[in-house]
Amino acid sequence: MLKYYNQGPTEEWIEQLYKQHGILTPRDLNIENIAKIFSVFVFPTFGDTHVAKEEDVYVILMSYGLNEFETKRRFFHELCHILRHEGDQFMMPKIWRDFLEMDARRFTNLAMMPFFMLKELEPHQWHPVRLAAKFDVSYEYACDRLTYIRDRIEANYLEKIDRIISLKQNKYSLYS
């Protein structure tokens, strides 16, 4: 059934980026490794998590007191802003800031458990508990990611069936 899954442009971009930088397994997705690869410094803060840039140096200021998963989720969210977004968001129109935040959420959801890594796993490893442990994410996140994949597979499969039915109906209408 995985053959019916089509990666979207963001997923394809993530796969290419990760492969270019040798990020090939779930073990490679830890904050320390990703920060090192993309030359990002991570420091704690008592304020909200955000990115700071001074000249060509990026720093993710990470809120104190977050659990392990929330820290990872926020790290990937801020990493998206570094990798995909340019400019000072506070100087942009609200609708553009909203779009960038939506893009960062999408990136985060796809980058923490990329499909190209998932498809390398054996089917028995696709249980949410196993995926949560393997990718170091929450059980809820693993369930949401699997639901997203299942929904895309179903949509693509149903679209293919609809095309086949349409072709057959068109074929028979020629003879009417």
Coordinates of N, CA and C in Angstrom, one line a residue:
M1 N 0.8 -1.2 0.0 CA 0.0 0.0 0.0 C 0.8 1.3 0.0
L2 N 2.1 1.2 0.5 CA 2.9 2.4 0.5 C 3.2 3.0 -0.9
K3 N 3.0 2.1 -1.9 CA 3.2 2.7 -3.3 C 2.2 3.8 -3.6
Y4 N 1.1 3.8 -2.9 CA 0.1 4.8 -3.1 C 0.3 6.1 -2.3
Y5 N 1.4 6.2 -1.6 CA 1.8 7.4 -0.9 C 2.6 8.3 -1.8
N6 N 2.2 9.5 -2.0 CA 2.9 10.5 -2.8 C 3.4 11.5 -1.8
Q7 N 4.7 11.7 -1.7 CA 5.2 12.8 -0.9 C 4.9 14.2 -1.5
G8 N 4.5 15.1 -0.7 CA 4.3 16.5 -1.2 C 5.6 17.2 -1.3
P9 N 5.6 18.4 -1.8 CA 6.8 19.2 -2.1 C 7.6 19.4 -0.8
T10 N 7.0 19.6 0.3 CA 7.8 19.8 1.5 C 8.5 18.6 1.9
E11 N 7.8 17.4 1.8 CA 8.5 16.2 2.2 C 9.6 15.9 1.2
E12 N 9.4 16.1 -0.1 CA 10.5 15.9 -1.0 C 11.7 16.8 -0.7
W13 N 11.4 18.0 -0.3 CA 12.5 19.0 0.0 C 13.2 18.5 1.3
I14 N 12.5 18.0 2.3 CA 13.1 17.5 3.5 C 14.0 16.3 3.2
E15 N 13.5 15.4 2.4 CA 14.2 14.2 2.0 C 15.5 14.6 1.3
Q16 N 15.5 15.4 0.4 CA 16.7 15.9 -0.4 C 17.7 16.6 0.6
L17 N 17.2 17.4 1.4 CA 18.0 18.2 2.4 C 18.7 17.2 3.4
Y18 N 17.9 16.3 3.9 CA 18.5 15.3 4.9 C 19.5 14.4 4.2
K19 N 19.2 13.9 3.0 CA 20.2 13.1 2.3 C 21.5 13.8 2.0
Q20 N 21.4 15.1 1.6 CA 22.5 15.9 1.3 C 23.4 16.0 2.5
H21 N 22.8 16.0 3.7 CA 23.6 16.3 4.9 C 23.8 15.0 5.7
G22 N 23.6 13.8 5.1 CA 23.8 12.6 5.8 C 22.9 12.2 6.9
I23 N 21.7 12.8 6.9 CA 20.7 12.5 7.9 C 19.8 11.4 7.4
L24 N 20.2 10.2 7.7 CA 19.6 9.0 7.0 C 18.8 8.1 7.9
T25 N 19.0 8.2 9.2 CA 18.3 7.3 10.1 C 17.6 8.1 11.3
P26 N 16.7 7.4 11.9 CA 16.0 8.1 13.1 C 17.0 8.6 14.1
R27 N 18.1 7.9 14.3 CA 19.1 8.3 15.3 C 19.8 9.6 14.9
D28 N 19.8 9.9 13.7 CA 20.4 11.2 13.2 C 19.5 12.4 13.5
L29 N 18.3 12.2 14.0 CA 17.3 13.3 14.1 C 17.3 13.9 15.5
N30 N 18.4 13.7 16.3 CA 18.4 14.4 17.6 C 18.9 15.8 17.5
I31 N 18.5 16.6 18.4 CA 18.7 18.1 18.4 C 20.2 18.4 18.2
E32 N 21.1 17.7 19.0 CA 22.5 18.0 19.0 C 23.1 17.8 17.6
N33 N 22.7 16.7 17.0 CA 23.2 16.4 15.6 C 22.7 17.3 14.6
I34 N 21.4 17.6 14.6 CA 20.8 18.5 13.6 C 21.4 19.9 13.8
A35 N 21.5 20.4 15.0 CA 22.1 21.7 15.3 C 23.5 21.8 14.7
K36 N 24.3 20.8 15.0 CA 25.7 20.8 14.5 C 25.7 20.8 12.9
I37 N 24.9 20.0 12.3 CA 24.9 19.9 10.8 C 24.5 21.2 10.2
F38 N 23.6 21.9 10.8 CA 23.1 23.2 10.2 C 23.7 24.4 10.9
S39 N 24.7 24.2 11.7 CA 25.5 25.3 12.4 C 24.5 26.2 13.1
V40 N 23.7 25.6 14.0 CA 22.8 26.4 14.8 C 23.1 26.1 16.3
F41 N 23.2 27.2 17.0 CA 23.4 27.1 18.5 C 22.1 27.0 19.2
V42 N 22.0 26.3 20.3 CA 20.8 26.2 21.1 C 21.1 26.5 22.5
F43 N 20.4 27.5 23.0 CA 20.6 28.0 24.4 C 19.2 28.1 25.1
P44 N 19.2 27.8 26.4 CA 18.0 27.9 27.1 C 17.6 29.4 27.4
T45 N 16.3 29.6 27.6 CA 15.8 31.0 27.9 C 14.6 30.9 28.8
F46 N 14.4 31.9 29.6 CA 13.2 31.9 30.4 C 12.0 32.4 29.6
G47 N 12.2 33.0 28.5 CA 11.1 33.5 27.6 C 10.6 32.4 26.7
D48 N 9.9 32.9 25.7 CA 9.4 32.0 24.6 C 10.5 31.5 23.7
T49 N 10.3 30.3 23.2 CA 11.3 29.8 22.2 C 11.2 30.6 20.9
H50 N 12.4 31.0 20.4 CA 12.5 31.8 19.2 C 13.9 31.7 18.6
V51 N 14.0 32.2 17.4 CA 15.3 32.2 16.7 C 15.9 33.7 16.8
A52 N 17.2 33.7 17.0 CA 17.9 35.0 17.0 C 19.0 34.8 16.0
K53 N 19.2 35.9 15.2 CA 20.3 35.9 14.2 C 21.2 37.1 14.4
E54 N 22.5 36.9 14.6 CA 23.5 37.9 14.6 C 24.5 37.7 13.5
E55 N 24.5 38.6 12.5 CA 25.3 38.4 11.3 C 24.9 37.0 10.7
D56 N 25.8 36.1 10.6 CA 25.5 34.8 10.0 C 25.3 33.7 11.0
V57 N 25.2 34.0 12.3 CA 25.1 33.0 13.3 C 23.6 32.9 13.8
Y58 N 23.1 31.7 13.7 CA 21.7 31.5 14.2 C 21.7 30.8 15.6
V59 N 20.8 31.3 16.4 CA 20.7 30.7 17.8 C 19.2 30.5 18.0
I60 N 18.9 29.2 18.4 CA 17.5 28.9 18.9 C 17.5 29.1 20.4
L61 N 16.8 30.0 20.9 CA 16.6 30.2 22.3 C 15.4 29.3 22.7
M62 N 15.7 28.3 23.5 CA 14.7 27.3 23.8 C 14.1 27.5 25.3
S63 N 12.8 27.6 25.4 CA 12.2 27.8 26.7 C 12.6 26.7 27.7
Y64 N 12.9 27.1 28.9 CA 13.1 26.2 30.0 C 11.8 25.4 30.3
G65 N 12.0 24.2 30.9 CA 10.9 23.5 31.5 C 10.1 22.7 30.6
L66 N 10.5 22.6 29.3 CA 9.7 21.8 28.4 C 10.0 20.3 28.5
N67 N 9.1 19.4 28.2 CA 9.4 18.0 28.2 C 10.2 17.7 26.9
E68 N 10.8 16.5 26.8 CA 11.7 16.2 25.8 C 11.0 16.3 24.4
F69 N 9.8 15.8 24.3 CA 9.1 15.9 23.0 C 8.8 17.4 22.6
E70 N 8.3 18.1 23.5 CA 8.0 19.5 23.2 C 9.3 20.3 22.8
T71 N 10.4 20.0 23.5 CA 11.6 20.6 23.1 C 12.0 20.3 21.7
K72 N 11.9 19.0 21.3 CA 12.2 18.6 20.0 C 11.3 19.3 19.0
R73 N 10.0 19.3 19.3 CA 9.0 19.9 18.4 C 9.3 21.3 18.1
R74 N 9.6 22.1 19.2 CA 9.9 23.5 19.0 C 11.2 23.7 18.3
F75 N 12.2 22.9 18.6 CA 13.4 23.0 17.8 C 13.2 22.9 16.3
F76 N 12.5 21.9 15.9 CA 12.3 21.7 14.5 C 11.4 22.8 13.9
H77 N 10.5 23.3 14.7 CA 9.7 24.5 14.2 C 10.6 25.7 13.9
E78 N 11.5 26.0 14.9 CA 12.4 27.1 14.7 C 13.4 26.8 13.6
L79 N 13.9 25.6 13.5 CA 14.8 25.2 12.4 C 14.2 25.5 11.0
C80 N 12.9 25.3 10.9 CA 12.2 25.6 9.6 C 12.4 27.0 9.3
H81 N 12.2 27.9 10.3 CA 12.3 29.3 10.0 C 13.7 29.7 9.5
I82 N 14.7 29.0 10.1 CA 16.1 29.2 9.7 C 16.3 28.7 8.3
L83 N 15.8 27.5 8.0 CA 16.1 26.9 6.7 C 15.3 27.4 5.5
R84 N 14.1 27.8 5.8 CA 13.1 28.1 4.7 C 12.6 29.5 4.7
H85 N 12.8 30.3 5.7 CA 12.2 31.6 5.7 C 13.3 32.7 5.9
E86 N 13.1 33.8 5.2 CA 14.0 34.9 5.2 C 13.3 36.1 5.8
G87 N 14.1 37.0 6.4 CA 13.5 38.3 6.8 C 13.0 38.3 8.2
D88 N 12.7 39.5 8.7 CA 12.1 39.7 10.0 C 10.6 39.5 10.0
Q89 N 10.1 38.5 10.6 CA 8.7 38.2 10.5 C 7.8 39.4 11.1
F90 N 8.4 40.1 12.0 CA 7.6 41.2 12.7 C 7.4 42.4 11.7
M91 N 8.2 42.4 10.6 CA 8.0 43.5 9.6 C 7.1 43.1 8.5
M92 N 6.6 41.8 8.5 CA 5.8 41.3 7.4 C 4.3 41.4 7.7
P93 N 3.5 41.5 6.7 CA 2.0 41.5 6.9 C 1.6 40.2 7.7
K94 N 0.6 40.4 8.4 CA 0.1 39.3 9.3 C -0.2 38.0 8.4
I95 N -0.8 38.2 7.3 CA -1.2 37.0 6.5 C 0.1 36.3 6.1
W96 N 1.2 37.0 5.8 CA 2.4 36.3 5.4 C 3.0 35.6 6.7
R97 N 3.0 36.2 7.8 CA 3.4 35.6 9.1 C 2.6 34.3 9.3
D98 N 1.3 34.4 9.1 CA 0.5 33.2 9.3 C 0.9 32.1 8.4
F99 N 1.2 32.4 7.1 CA 1.6 31.4 6.2 C 2.9 30.8 6.6
L100 N 3.9 31.6 7.1 CA 5.2 31.1 7.5 C 5.0 30.2 8.7
E101 N 4.1 30.5 9.6 CA 3.8 29.7 10.8 C 3.2 28.3 10.4
M102 N 2.3 28.4 9.4 CA 1.7 27.2 8.9 C 2.7 26.3 8.2
D103 N 3.6 26.9 7.5 CA 4.7 26.2 6.8 C 5.6 25.5 7.9
A104 N 5.9 26.3 8.9 CA 6.8 25.7 10.0 C 6.1 24.5 10.7
R105 N 4.8 24.6 10.9 CA 4.1 23.5 11.5 C 4.1 22.3 10.6
R106 N 3.9 22.5 9.3 CA 3.9 21.4 8.3 C 5.3 20.8 8.3
F107 N 6.3 21.6 8.2 CA 7.7 21.1 8.2 C 8.0 20.3 9.4
T108 N 7.6 20.8 10.6 CA 7.9 20.1 11.9 C 7.2 18.7 11.9
N109 N 6.0 18.7 11.4 CA 5.2 17.4 11.4 C 5.9 16.4 10.5
L110 N 6.5 16.8 9.4 CA 7.1 15.9 8.4 C 8.5 15.6 8.7
A111 N 9.3 16.6 9.3 CA 10.7 16.5 9.5 C 11.1 15.6 10.7
M112 N 10.2 15.5 11.6 CA 10.6 14.7 12.8 C 10.4 13.2 12.6
M113 N 9.6 12.8 11.6 CA 9.5 11.4 11.2 C 9.3 11.3 9.7
P114 N 10.4 11.5 8.9 CA 10.3 11.6 7.5 C 9.9 10.3 6.8
F115 N 9.1 10.4 5.8 CA 8.5 9.2 5.2 C 9.7 8.3 4.6
F116 N 10.7 8.9 4.0 CA 11.8 8.1 3.4 C 12.4 7.3 4.5
M117 N 12.4 7.6 5.7 CA 13.0 6.8 6.8 C 12.0 5.7 7.2
L118 N 10.7 6.1 7.2 CA 9.6 5.2 7.6 C 9.6 4.0 6.6
K119 N 9.7 4.3 5.4 CA 9.5 3.2 4.4 C 10.6 2.2 4.4
E120 N 11.7 2.5 5.1 CA 12.8 1.6 5.2 C 12.5 0.6 6.4
L121 N 11.6 0.8 7.2 CA 11.3 0.0 8.3 C 10.4 -1.2 7.9
E122 N 10.6 -2.3 8.7 CA 9.8 -3.5 8.5 C 8.3 -3.2 9.0
P123 N 7.3 -3.8 8.3 CA 5.9 -3.5 8.7 C 5.6 -3.6 10.2
H124 N 6.3 -4.6 10.9 CA 6.0 -4.8 12.3 C 6.5 -3.6 13.2
Q125 N 7.4 -2.8 12.6 CA 7.9 -1.6 13.3 C 7.0 -0.4 13.2
W126 N 5.9 -0.5 12.4 CA 5.0 0.6 12.1 C 4.0 0.8 13.2
H127 N 4.2 0.2 14.4 CA 3.3 0.4 15.5 C 3.6 1.8 16.2
P128 N 2.6 2.6 16.6 CA 2.9 3.9 17.1 C 3.9 3.9 18.3
V129 N 3.8 2.9 19.2 CA 4.7 2.8 20.3 C 6.1 2.6 19.9
R130 N 6.3 1.7 18.9 CA 7.7 1.4 18.4 C 8.2 2.7 17.6
L131 N 7.3 3.3 16.9 CA 7.8 4.5 16.1 C 8.2 5.6 17.1
A132 N 7.3 5.8 18.1 CA 7.6 6.9 19.1 C 9.0 6.6 19.7
A133 N 9.3 5.4 20.1 CA 10.6 5.1 20.7 C 11.7 5.3 19.7
K134 N 11.5 4.8 18.5 CA 12.6 4.8 17.4 C 12.9 6.3 17.0
F135 N 11.9 7.1 16.9 CA 12.1 8.5 16.4 C 12.2 9.5 17.6
D136 N 12.0 9.0 18.8 CA 12.1 9.8 20.0 C 11.1 11.0 19.9
V137 N 9.8 10.5 19.7 CA 8.7 11.5 19.6 C 7.6 10.9 20.6
S138 N 6.5 11.7 20.7 CA 5.5 11.2 21.6 C 4.6 10.2 20.9
Y139 N 3.9 9.4 21.7 CA 3.0 8.4 21.1 C 1.9 9.1 20.3
E140 N 1.4 10.2 20.8 CA 0.4 11.0 20.1 C 0.8 11.5 18.7
Y141 N 2.1 12.0 18.7 CA 2.7 12.4 17.4 C 2.8 11.3 16.5
A142 N 3.3 10.1 16.9 CA 3.4 9.0 16.1 C 2.1 8.6 15.5
C143 N 1.0 8.6 16.3 CA -0.3 8.2 15.8 C -0.8 9.2 14.8
D144 N -0.6 10.5 15.0 CA -1.0 11.6 14.1 C -0.2 11.4 12.8
R145 N 1.1 11.1 12.8 CA 1.8 10.9 11.6 C 1.3 9.8 10.8
L146 N 1.1 8.6 11.5 CA 0.5 7.5 10.8 C -0.8 7.7 10.2
T147 N -1.7 8.5 10.9 CA -3.0 8.9 10.4 C -2.8 9.7 9.1
Y148 N -1.9 10.7 9.1 CA -1.6 11.5 8.0 C -1.2 10.6 6.8
I149 N -0.3 9.7 7.0 CA 0.1 8.8 5.9 C -1.0 7.9 5.4
R150 N -1.8 7.4 6.3 CA -2.9 6.5 5.9 C -3.9 7.3 5.1
D151 N -4.2 8.5 5.5 CA -5.2 9.4 4.8 C -4.7 9.7 3.4
R152 N -3.4 10.0 3.3 CA -2.9 10.3 1.9 C -2.9 9.1 1.0
I153 N -2.6 7.9 1.6 CA -2.7 6.6 0.9 C -4.1 6.4 0.4
E154 N -5.1 6.5 1.3 CA -6.5 6.3 1.0 C -6.9 7.2 -0.1
A155 N -6.6 8.5 0.0 CA -7.0 9.5 -1.0 C -6.4 9.2 -2.4
N156 N -5.1 8.8 -2.4 CA -4.5 8.5 -3.7 C -5.1 7.2 -4.3
Y157 N -5.3 6.2 -3.4 CA -5.9 5.0 -3.9 C -7.3 5.2 -4.4
L158 N -8.1 5.9 -3.7 CA -9.5 6.2 -4.2 C -9.5 7.0 -5.5
E159 N -8.5 7.9 -5.6 CA -8.4 8.7 -6.8 C -8.1 7.8 -8.0
K160 N -7.2 6.9 -7.8 CA -6.9 5.9 -8.8 C -8.1 5.1 -9.2
I161 N -8.8 4.6 -8.2 CA -10.0 3.8 -8.5 C -11.0 4.6 -9.3
D162 N -11.2 5.9 -8.9 CA -12.1 6.8 -9.6 C -11.7 6.9 -11.1
R163 N -10.4 7.1 -11.3 CA -9.9 7.2 -12.7 C -10.2 5.9 -13.5
I164 N -10.0 4.8 -12.9 CA -10.3 3.5 -13.6 C -11.8 3.4 -13.9
I165 N -12.6 3.7 -13.0 CA -14.1 3.6 -13.2 C -14.5 4.6 -14.3
S166 N -13.9 5.8 -14.3 CA -14.3 6.8 -15.3 C -13.8 6.3 -16.7
L167 N -12.7 5.8 -16.8 CA -12.2 5.2 -18.0 C -13.1 4.1 -18.6
K168 N -13.5 3.3 -17.7 CA -14.4 2.2 -18.1 C -15.8 2.7 -18.5
Q169 N -16.3 3.7 -17.8 CA -17.6 4.3 -18.1 C -17.5 5.0 -19.5
N170 N -16.4 5.7 -19.7 CA -16.2 6.4 -21.0 C -16.1 5.3 -22.1
K171 N -15.4 4.2 -21.9 CA -15.2 3.2 -22.9 C -16.6 2.6 -23.3
Y172 N -17.4 2.3 -22.3 CA -18.8 1.8 -22.5 C -19.7 2.8 -23.1
S173 N -19.5 4.1 -22.8 CA -20.4 5.1 -23.4 C -20.2 5.3 -24.9
L174 N -19.0 4.9 -25.3 CA -18.7 5.0 -26.8 C -19.5 4.0 -27.6
Y175 N -19.9 2.9 -26.9 CA -20.7 1.9 -27.6 C -22.2 2.1 -27.5
S176 N -22.6 3.1 -26.8 CA -24.0 3.3 -26.6 C -24.7 4.0 -27.7

